[in-house]
Short mmCIF file of C-alpha atoms in Angstrom, two decimals:
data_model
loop_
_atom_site.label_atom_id
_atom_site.label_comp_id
_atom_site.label_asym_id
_atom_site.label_seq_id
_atom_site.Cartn_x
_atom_site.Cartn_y
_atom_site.Cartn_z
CA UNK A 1 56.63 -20.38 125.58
CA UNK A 2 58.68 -18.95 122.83
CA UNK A 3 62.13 -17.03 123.64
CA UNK A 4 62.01 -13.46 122.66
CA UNK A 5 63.66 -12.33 119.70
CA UNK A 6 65.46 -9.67 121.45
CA UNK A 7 66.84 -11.85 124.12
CA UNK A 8 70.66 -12.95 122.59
CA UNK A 9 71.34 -16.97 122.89
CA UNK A 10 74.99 -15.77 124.60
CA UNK A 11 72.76 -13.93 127.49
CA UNK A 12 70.70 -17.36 127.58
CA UNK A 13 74.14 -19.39 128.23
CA UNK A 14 75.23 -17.23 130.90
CA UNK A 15 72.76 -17.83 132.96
CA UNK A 16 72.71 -21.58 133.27
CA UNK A 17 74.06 -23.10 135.84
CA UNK A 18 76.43 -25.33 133.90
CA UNK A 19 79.82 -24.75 132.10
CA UNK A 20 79.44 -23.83 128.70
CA UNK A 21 82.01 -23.41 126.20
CA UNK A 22 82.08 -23.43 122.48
CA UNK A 23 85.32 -24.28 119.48
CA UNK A 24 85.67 -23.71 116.20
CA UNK A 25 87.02 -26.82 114.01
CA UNK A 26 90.78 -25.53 114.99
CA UNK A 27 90.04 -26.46 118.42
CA UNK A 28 90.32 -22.70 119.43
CA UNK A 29 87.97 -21.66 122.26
CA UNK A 30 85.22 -19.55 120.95
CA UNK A 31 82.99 -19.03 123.53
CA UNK A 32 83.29 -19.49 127.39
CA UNK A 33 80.24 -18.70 129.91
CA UNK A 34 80.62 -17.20 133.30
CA UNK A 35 79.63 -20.84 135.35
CA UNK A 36 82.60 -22.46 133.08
CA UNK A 37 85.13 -20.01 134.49
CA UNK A 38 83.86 -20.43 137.86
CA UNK A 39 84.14 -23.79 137.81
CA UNK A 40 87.51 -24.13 136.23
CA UNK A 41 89.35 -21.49 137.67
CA UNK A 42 89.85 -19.37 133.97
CA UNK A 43 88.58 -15.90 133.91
CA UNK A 44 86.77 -16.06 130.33
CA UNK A 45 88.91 -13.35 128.46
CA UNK A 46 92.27 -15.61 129.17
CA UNK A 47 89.72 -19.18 128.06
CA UNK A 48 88.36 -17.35 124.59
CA UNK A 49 91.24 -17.71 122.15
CA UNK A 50 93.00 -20.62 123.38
CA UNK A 51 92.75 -24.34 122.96
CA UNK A 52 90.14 -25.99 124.70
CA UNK A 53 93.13 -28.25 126.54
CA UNK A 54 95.08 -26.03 127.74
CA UNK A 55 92.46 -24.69 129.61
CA UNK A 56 91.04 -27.81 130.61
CA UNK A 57 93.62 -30.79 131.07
CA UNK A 58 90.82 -33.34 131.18
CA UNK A 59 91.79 -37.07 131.70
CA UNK A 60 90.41 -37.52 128.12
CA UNK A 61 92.24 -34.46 126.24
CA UNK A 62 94.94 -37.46 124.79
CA UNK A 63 92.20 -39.76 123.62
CA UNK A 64 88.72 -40.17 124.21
CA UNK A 65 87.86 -36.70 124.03
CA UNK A 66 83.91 -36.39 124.20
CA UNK A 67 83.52 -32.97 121.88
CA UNK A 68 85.95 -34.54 119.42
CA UNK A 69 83.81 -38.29 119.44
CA UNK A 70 80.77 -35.91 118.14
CA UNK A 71 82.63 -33.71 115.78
CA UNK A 72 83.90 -37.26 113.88
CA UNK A 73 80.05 -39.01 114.23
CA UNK A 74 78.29 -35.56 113.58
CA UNK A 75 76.09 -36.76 116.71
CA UNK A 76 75.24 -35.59 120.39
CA UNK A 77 77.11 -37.34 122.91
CA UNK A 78 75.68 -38.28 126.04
CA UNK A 79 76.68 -37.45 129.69
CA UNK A 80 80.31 -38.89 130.33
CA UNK A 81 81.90 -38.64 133.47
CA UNK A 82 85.47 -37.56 133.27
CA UNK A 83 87.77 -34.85 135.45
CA UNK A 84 90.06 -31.88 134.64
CA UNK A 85 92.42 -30.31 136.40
CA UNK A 86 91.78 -26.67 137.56
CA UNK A 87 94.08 -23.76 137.05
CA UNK A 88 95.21 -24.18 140.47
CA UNK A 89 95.56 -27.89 140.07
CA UNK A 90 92.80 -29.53 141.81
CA UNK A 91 91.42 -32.41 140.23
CA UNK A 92 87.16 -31.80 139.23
CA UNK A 93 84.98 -34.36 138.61
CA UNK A 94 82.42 -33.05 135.69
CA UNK A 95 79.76 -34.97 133.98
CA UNK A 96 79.87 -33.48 130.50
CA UNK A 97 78.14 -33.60 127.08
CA UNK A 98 78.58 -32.64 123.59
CA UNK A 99 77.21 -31.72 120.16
CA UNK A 100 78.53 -30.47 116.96
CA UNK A 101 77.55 -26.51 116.58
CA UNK A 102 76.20 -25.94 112.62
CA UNK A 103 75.45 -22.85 110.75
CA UNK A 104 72.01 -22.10 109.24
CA UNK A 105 73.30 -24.42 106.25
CA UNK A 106 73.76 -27.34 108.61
CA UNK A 107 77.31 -27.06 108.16
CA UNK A 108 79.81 -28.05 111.01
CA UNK A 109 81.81 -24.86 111.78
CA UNK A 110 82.62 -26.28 115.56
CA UNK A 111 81.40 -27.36 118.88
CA UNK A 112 80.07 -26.95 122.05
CA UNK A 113 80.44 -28.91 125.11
CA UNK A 114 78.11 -28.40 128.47
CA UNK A 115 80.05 -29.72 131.74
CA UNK A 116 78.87 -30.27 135.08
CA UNK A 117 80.60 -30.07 138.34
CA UNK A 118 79.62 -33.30 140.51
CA UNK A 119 82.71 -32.14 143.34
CA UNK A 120 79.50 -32.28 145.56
CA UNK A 121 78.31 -34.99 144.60
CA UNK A 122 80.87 -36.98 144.94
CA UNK A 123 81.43 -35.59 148.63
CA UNK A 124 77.78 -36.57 150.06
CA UNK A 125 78.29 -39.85 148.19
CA UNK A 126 81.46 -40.59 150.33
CA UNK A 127 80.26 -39.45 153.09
CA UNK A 128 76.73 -41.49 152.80
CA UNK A 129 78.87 -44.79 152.01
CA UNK A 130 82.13 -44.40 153.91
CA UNK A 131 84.63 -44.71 150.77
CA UNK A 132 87.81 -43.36 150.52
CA UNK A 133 90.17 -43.64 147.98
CA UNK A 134 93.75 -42.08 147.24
CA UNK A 135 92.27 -39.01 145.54
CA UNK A 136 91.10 -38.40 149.34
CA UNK A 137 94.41 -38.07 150.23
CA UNK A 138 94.87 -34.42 149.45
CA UNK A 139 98.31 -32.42 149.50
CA UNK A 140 101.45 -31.73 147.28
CA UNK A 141 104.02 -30.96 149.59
CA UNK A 142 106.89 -33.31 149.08
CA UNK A 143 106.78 -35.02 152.73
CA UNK A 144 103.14 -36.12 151.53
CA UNK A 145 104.94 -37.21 148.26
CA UNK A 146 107.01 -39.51 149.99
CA UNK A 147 104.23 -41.37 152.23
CA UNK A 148 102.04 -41.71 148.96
CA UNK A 149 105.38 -42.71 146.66
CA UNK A 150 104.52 -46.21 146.39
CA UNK A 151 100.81 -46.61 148.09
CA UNK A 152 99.28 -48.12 145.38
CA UNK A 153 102.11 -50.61 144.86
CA UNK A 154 101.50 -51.74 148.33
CA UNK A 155 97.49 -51.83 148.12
CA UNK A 156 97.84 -54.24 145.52
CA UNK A 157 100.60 -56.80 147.04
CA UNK A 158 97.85 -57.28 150.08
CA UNK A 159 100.65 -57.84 152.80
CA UNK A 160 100.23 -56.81 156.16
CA UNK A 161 101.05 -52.68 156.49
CA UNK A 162 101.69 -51.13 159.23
CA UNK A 163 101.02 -47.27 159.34
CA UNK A 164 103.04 -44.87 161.44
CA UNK A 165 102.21 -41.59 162.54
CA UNK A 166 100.90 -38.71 165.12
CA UNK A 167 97.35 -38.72 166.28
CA UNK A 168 95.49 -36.75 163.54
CA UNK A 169 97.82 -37.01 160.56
CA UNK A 170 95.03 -39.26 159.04
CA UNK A 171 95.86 -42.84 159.42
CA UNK A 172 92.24 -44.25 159.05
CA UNK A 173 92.19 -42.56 155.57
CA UNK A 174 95.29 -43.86 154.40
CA UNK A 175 94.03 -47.43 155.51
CA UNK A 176 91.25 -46.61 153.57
CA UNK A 177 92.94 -46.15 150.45
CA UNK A 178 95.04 -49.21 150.81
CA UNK A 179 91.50 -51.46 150.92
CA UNK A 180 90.43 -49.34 148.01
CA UNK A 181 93.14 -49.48 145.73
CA UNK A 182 93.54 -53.77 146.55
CA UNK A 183 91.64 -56.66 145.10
CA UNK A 184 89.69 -56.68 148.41
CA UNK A 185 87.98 -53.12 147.82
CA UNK A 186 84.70 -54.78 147.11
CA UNK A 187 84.81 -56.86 150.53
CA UNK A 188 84.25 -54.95 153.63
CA UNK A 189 86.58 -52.26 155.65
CA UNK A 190 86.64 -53.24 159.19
CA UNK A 191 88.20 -50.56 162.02
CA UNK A 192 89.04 -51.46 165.34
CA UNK A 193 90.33 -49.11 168.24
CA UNK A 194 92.69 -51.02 170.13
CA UNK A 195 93.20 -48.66 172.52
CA UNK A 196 89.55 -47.66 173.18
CA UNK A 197 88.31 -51.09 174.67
CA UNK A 198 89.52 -53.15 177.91
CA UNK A 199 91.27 -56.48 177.18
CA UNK A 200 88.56 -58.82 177.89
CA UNK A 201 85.97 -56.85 175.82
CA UNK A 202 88.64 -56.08 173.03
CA UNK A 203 89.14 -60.02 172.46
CA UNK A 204 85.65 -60.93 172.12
CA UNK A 205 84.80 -57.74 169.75
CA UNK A 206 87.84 -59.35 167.60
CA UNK A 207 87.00 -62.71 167.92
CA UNK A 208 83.56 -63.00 169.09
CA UNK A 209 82.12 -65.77 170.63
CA UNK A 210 79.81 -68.41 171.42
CA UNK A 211 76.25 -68.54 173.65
CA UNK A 212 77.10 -69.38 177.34
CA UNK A 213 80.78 -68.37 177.09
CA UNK A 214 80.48 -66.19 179.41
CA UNK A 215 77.70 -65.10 182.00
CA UNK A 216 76.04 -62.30 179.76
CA UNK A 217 76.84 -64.57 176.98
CA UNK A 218 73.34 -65.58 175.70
CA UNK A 219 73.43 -65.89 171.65
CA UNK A 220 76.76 -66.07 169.48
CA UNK A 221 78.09 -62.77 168.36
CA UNK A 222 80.35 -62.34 165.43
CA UNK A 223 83.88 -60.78 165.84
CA UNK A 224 85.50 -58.11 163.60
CA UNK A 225 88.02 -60.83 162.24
CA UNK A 226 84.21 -62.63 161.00
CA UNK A 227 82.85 -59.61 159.71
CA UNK A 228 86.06 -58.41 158.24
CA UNK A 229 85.86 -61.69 155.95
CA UNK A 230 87.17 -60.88 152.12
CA UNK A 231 87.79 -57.55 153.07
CA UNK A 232 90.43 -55.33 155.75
CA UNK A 233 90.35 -55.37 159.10
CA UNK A 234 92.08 -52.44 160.19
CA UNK A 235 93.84 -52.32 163.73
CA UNK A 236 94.10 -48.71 165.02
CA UNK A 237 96.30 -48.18 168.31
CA UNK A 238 97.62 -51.33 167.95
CA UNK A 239 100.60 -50.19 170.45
CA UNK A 240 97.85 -50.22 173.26
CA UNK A 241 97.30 -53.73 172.51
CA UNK A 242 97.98 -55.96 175.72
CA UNK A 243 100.73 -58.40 175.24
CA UNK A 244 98.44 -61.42 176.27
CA UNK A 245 95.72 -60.58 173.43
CA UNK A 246 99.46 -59.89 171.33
CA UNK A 247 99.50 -63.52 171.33
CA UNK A 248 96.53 -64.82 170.35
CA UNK A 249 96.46 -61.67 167.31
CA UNK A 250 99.72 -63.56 166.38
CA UNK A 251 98.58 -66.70 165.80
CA UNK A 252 96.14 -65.86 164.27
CA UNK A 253 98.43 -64.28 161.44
CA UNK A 254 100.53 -67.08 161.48
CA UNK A 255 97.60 -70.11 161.77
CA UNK A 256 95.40 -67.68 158.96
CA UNK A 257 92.35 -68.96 161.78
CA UNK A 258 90.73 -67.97 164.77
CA UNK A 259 88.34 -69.48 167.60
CA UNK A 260 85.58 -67.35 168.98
CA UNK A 261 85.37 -67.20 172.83
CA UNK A 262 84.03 -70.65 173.82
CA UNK A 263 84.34 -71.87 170.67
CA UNK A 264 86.06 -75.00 169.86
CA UNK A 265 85.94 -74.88 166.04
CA UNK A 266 88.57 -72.86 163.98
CA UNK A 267 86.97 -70.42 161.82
CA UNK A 268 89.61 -68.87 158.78
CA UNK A 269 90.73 -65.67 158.77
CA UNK A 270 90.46 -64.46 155.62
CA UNK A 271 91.12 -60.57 155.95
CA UNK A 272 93.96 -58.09 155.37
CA UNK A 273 95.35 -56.13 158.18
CA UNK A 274 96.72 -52.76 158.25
CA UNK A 275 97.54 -51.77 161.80
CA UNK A 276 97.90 -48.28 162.70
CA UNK A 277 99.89 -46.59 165.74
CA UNK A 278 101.63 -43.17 167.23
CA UNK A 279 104.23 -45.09 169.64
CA UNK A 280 107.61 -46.22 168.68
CA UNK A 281 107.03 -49.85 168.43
CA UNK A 282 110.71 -50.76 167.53
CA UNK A 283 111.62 -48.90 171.73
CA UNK A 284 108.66 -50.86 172.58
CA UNK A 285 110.09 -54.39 171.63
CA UNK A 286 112.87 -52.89 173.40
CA UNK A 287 111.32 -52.50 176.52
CA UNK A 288 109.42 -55.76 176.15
CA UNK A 289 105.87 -53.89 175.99
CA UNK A 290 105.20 -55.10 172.33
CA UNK A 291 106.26 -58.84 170.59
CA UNK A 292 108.90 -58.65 168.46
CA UNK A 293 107.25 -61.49 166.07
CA UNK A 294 104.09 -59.47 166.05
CA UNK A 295 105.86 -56.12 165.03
CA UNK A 296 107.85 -58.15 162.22
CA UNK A 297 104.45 -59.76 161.37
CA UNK A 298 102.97 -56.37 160.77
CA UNK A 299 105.60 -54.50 159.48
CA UNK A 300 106.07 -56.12 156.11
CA UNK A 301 105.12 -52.85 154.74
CA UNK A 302 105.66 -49.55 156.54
CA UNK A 303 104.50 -45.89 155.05
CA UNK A 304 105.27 -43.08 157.42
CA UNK A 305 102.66 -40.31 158.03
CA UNK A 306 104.07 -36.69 157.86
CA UNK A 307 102.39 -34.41 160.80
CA UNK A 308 101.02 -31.03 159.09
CA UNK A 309 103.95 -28.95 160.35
CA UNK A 310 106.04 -30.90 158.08
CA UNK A 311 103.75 -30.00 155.33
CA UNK A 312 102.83 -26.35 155.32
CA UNK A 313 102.51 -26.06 151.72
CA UNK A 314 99.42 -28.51 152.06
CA UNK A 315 97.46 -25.88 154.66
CA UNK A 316 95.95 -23.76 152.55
CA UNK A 317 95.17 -26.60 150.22
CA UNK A 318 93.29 -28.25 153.33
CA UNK A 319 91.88 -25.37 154.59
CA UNK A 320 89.91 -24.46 151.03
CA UNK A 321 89.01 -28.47 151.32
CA UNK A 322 87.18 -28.42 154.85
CA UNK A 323 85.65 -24.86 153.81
CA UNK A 324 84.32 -26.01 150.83
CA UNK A 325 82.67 -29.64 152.92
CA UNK A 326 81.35 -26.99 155.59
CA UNK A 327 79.79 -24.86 153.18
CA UNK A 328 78.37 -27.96 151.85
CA UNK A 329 77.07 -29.76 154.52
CA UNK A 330 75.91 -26.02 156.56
CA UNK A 331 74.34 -24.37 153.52
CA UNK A 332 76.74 -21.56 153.97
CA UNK A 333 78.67 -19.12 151.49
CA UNK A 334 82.14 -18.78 153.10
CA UNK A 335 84.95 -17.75 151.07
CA UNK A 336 87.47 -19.15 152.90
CA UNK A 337 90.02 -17.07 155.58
CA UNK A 338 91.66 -13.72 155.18
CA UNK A 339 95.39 -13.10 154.81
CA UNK A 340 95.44 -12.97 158.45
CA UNK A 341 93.95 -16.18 159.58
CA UNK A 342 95.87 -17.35 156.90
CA UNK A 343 99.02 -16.42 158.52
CA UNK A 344 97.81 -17.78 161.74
CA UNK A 345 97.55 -21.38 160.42
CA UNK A 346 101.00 -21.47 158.71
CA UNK A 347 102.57 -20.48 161.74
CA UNK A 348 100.30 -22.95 163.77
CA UNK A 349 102.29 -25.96 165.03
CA UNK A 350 99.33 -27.88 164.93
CA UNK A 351 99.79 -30.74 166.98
CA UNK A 352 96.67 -32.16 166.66
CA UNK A 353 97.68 -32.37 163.06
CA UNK A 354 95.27 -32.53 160.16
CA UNK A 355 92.32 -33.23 162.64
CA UNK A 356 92.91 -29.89 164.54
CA UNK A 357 93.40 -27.89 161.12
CA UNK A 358 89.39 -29.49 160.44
CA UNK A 359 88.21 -28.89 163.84
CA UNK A 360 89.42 -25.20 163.81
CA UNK A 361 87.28 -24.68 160.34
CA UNK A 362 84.25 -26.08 161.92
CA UNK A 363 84.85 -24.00 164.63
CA UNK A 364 85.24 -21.06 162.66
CA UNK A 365 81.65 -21.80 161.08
CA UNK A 366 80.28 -21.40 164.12
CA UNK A 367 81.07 -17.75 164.28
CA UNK A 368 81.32 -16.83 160.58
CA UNK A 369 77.97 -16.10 158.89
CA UNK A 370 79.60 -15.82 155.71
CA UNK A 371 82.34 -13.71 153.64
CA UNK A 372 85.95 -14.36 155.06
CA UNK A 373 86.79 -16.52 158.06
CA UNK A 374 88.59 -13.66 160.20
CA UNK A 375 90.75 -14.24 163.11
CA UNK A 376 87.85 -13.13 165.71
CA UNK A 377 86.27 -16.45 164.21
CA UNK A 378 88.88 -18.63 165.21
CA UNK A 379 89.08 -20.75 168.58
CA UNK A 380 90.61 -18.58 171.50
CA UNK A 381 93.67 -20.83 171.56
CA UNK A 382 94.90 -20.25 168.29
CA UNK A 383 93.90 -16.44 168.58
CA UNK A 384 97.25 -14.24 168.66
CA UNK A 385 97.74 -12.35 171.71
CA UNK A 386 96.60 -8.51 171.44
CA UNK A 387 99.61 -6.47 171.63
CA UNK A 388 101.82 -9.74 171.24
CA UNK A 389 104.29 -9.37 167.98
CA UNK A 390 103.64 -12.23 165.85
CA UNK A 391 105.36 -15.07 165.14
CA UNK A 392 107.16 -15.17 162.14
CA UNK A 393 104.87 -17.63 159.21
CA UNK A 394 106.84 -19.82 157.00
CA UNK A 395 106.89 -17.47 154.17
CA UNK A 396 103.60 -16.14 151.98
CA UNK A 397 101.37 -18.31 150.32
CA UNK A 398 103.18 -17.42 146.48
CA UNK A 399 106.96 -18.25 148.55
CA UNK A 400 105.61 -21.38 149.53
CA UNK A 401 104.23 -22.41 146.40
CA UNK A 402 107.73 -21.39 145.01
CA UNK A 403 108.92 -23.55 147.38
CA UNK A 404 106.84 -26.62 146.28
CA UNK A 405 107.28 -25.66 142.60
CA UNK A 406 111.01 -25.78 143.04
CA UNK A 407 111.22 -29.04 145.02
CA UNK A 408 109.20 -30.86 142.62
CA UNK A 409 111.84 -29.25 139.56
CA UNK A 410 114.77 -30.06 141.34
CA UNK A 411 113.24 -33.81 142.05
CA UNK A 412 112.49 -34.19 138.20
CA UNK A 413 116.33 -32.96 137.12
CA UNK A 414 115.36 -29.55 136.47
CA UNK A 415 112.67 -31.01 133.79
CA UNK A 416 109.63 -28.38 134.10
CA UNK A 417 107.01 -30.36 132.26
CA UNK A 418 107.59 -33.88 134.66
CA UNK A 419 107.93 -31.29 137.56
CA UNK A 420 103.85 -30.01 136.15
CA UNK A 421 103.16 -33.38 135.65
CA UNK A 422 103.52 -34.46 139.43
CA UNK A 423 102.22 -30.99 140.28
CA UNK A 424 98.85 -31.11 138.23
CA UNK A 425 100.02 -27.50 137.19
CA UNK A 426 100.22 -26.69 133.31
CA UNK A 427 103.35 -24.92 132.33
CA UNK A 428 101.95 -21.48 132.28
CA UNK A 429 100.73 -21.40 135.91
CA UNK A 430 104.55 -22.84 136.97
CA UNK A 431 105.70 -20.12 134.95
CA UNK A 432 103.49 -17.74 136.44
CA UNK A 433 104.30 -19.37 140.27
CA UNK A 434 108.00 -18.49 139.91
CA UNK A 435 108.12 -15.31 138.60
CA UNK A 436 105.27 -13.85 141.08
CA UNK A 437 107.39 -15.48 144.10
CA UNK A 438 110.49 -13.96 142.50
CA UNK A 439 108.97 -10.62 141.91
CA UNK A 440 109.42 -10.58 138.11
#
């Protein structure tokens, strides 16, 4: 069917449900529909006008920019997949295509580019499949800085790591990462709760065993360290461990084999380990409840996890992330909380740590039908009392991006642009950070 003649191409492009934007040959946004400024974070009057990489900071603006690949061939470019970081500095994952724009002469006068957000895509795929990697790790608050400073320098050496931290700060996502970011991220990711299982039944799920090792014992049954092969096994609670199975878990490290239960043949061991645990193991070698050998075995490399209340400029950042997967995964349209609950969760102490922070947005979905998340939506713990003055939050939301924005400057030698670099800010919205905080 043909379009009308009185419908206009621009009212056409604002009703797709992709980004569309359009440049003239000076790289100069021209055109900028309303899905592209939801998507990116630009309202379309400050887009139109400027050039398309400042408002887009892809990860192929300094090279193998798609829309500039079909300006130079004068042909359509496929779907690429590429990111760009939003005006508020989230990373985006877009699958994106281009094609030169011509006037009725067939001349090039420009471009135009159609991008497509695949943020849930990505999600359901990771959730389908398990994967993790260190983009999963979300926050910008310097304590988080400092656990992530040399992560992917440690992935890739594939010693032993041991991971310290409260319950909740999200130590089975950080041992994620480290199998992702190795040479064994195409080999399996293994997870073991040490604490979860009684000795005997925690040695045999480790090690297996043979038929007729024990009464119940009728077929052979592969052990985590066996299906682990190539891959990580990853040892959570490994302070619960008891010292006689501490033993045999050091040998093992040391011999590189094991021997199922009734076995009597050495099978290798051919699997990372990252152990995981919230004691003090150091006052634990102290006190004799943990082998010193073991703890130096596993603590070739050590990255400390931050609990949440060390990193309150990361709530809001975590609370827009587990909206956004509820809304996903419910089919809902909530917008996230109000300045109140807002306040609530900054001066939360959350011990439960990132966990609780999740399991308070689900929560909240329970009660919210949609619109803002509202303090009468929140659990009845974290509810302030009526008539109770509240405690005081750690500053707004602007003072603590300040805060952050600061931090990062003073890190980086007063040098603004490596301060946006580490930020994934452009030098505008730092601008803009500091002199809202500072009332300018």
């Amino acid at each position: 069917m043909a379009i009308p003649r009185e419908v206009p191409c621009e009212a056409i492009m604002e009703s797709l449900a992709d980004g569309v934007f359009t440049v003239d040959l000076d790289w100069n946004i021209t055109f900028f529909n309303r899905r592209a400024a939801q998507i990116t974070g630009v309202p379309q009057a400050e887009a139109v006008g400027r050039k398309c990489w400042e408002v887009f900071r892809s990860s192929v603006c300094d090279g193998a920019c798609v829309l500039r690949s079909c300006l130079e061939s004068d042909l359509p470019q496929g779907a690429a997949s590429i990111y760009f970081v939003r005006a508020d500095g989230d990373k985006v994952p877009v699958s994106v295509s281009a094609a030169p724009l011509k006037d009725r002469k067939g001349r090039v006068i420009g471009g135009v580019e159609t991008f497509r957000d695949l943020s849930e895509v990505q999600l359901l795929r990771r959730k389908l499949d398990g994967r993790y990697s260190l983009e999963d790790i979300h926050g910008k608050s310097p304590a988080l800085a400092r656990a992530l400073e040399h992560l992917p320098q440690i992935a890739a050496s594939g010693v032993s790591v041991l991971l310290l931290g409260e319950s909740g700060t999200g130590k089975e996502l950080f041992a994620r990462a480290l199998h992702n970011l190795s040479a064994r991220k195409d080999g399996p990711f293994v997870a073991v709760n040490c604490g979860a299982l009684p000795e005997n039944l925690l040695e045999s799920e480790l090690f297996g065993y043979k038929a007729g090792a024990f009464t119940d014992a009728k077929k052979d049954k592969p052990g985590r360290f066996q299906a682990a092969q190539g891959g990580t096994l990853f040892l959570d609670e490994i302070g619960d461990m008891p010292l006689a199975l501490q033993v045999k878990l050091l040998r093992v490290l040391q011999e590189k084999t094991f021997e199922p239960l009734g076995g009597t043949k050495s099978l290798p061991a051919d699997a990372r380990i990252v152990a995981a645990t919230n004691c003090d193991l150091e006052d634990m070698v102290g006190r004799g409840r943990f082998r010193q050998d073991l703890f130096y075995r596993l603590n070739v490399a050590r990255i400390v996890l931050p609990p949440l209340r060390e990193r309150t400029e990361d709530i809001p950042l975590l609370t827009d992330l587990f909206v956004n997967r509820q809304n996903l995964l419910q089919g809902k349209d909530v917008a996230g909380p109000d300045e109140d609950v807002l306040r609530i969760l900054l001066s939360h102490p959350f011990p439960g740590n990132v966990r609780e922070l999740e399991n308070i947005i689900e929560y909240a979905f329970i009660l919210c039908p949609g619109g803002l998340i509202r303090p009468a939506h929140l659990p009845e713990y974290i509810r302030p009392v009526e008539g109770a003055v509240p405690s005081p939050a750690p500053g707004t939301l602007e003072e603590i991006k300040r805060r952050a924005a600061l931090a990062a400057i003073e890190r980086h030698g007063g040098k603004r642009m490596a301060a946006c670099r580490e930020l994934n800010i452009s030098k505008d919205t730092l601008r803009r950070i500091l002199a809202r905080a500072s009332g300018a």
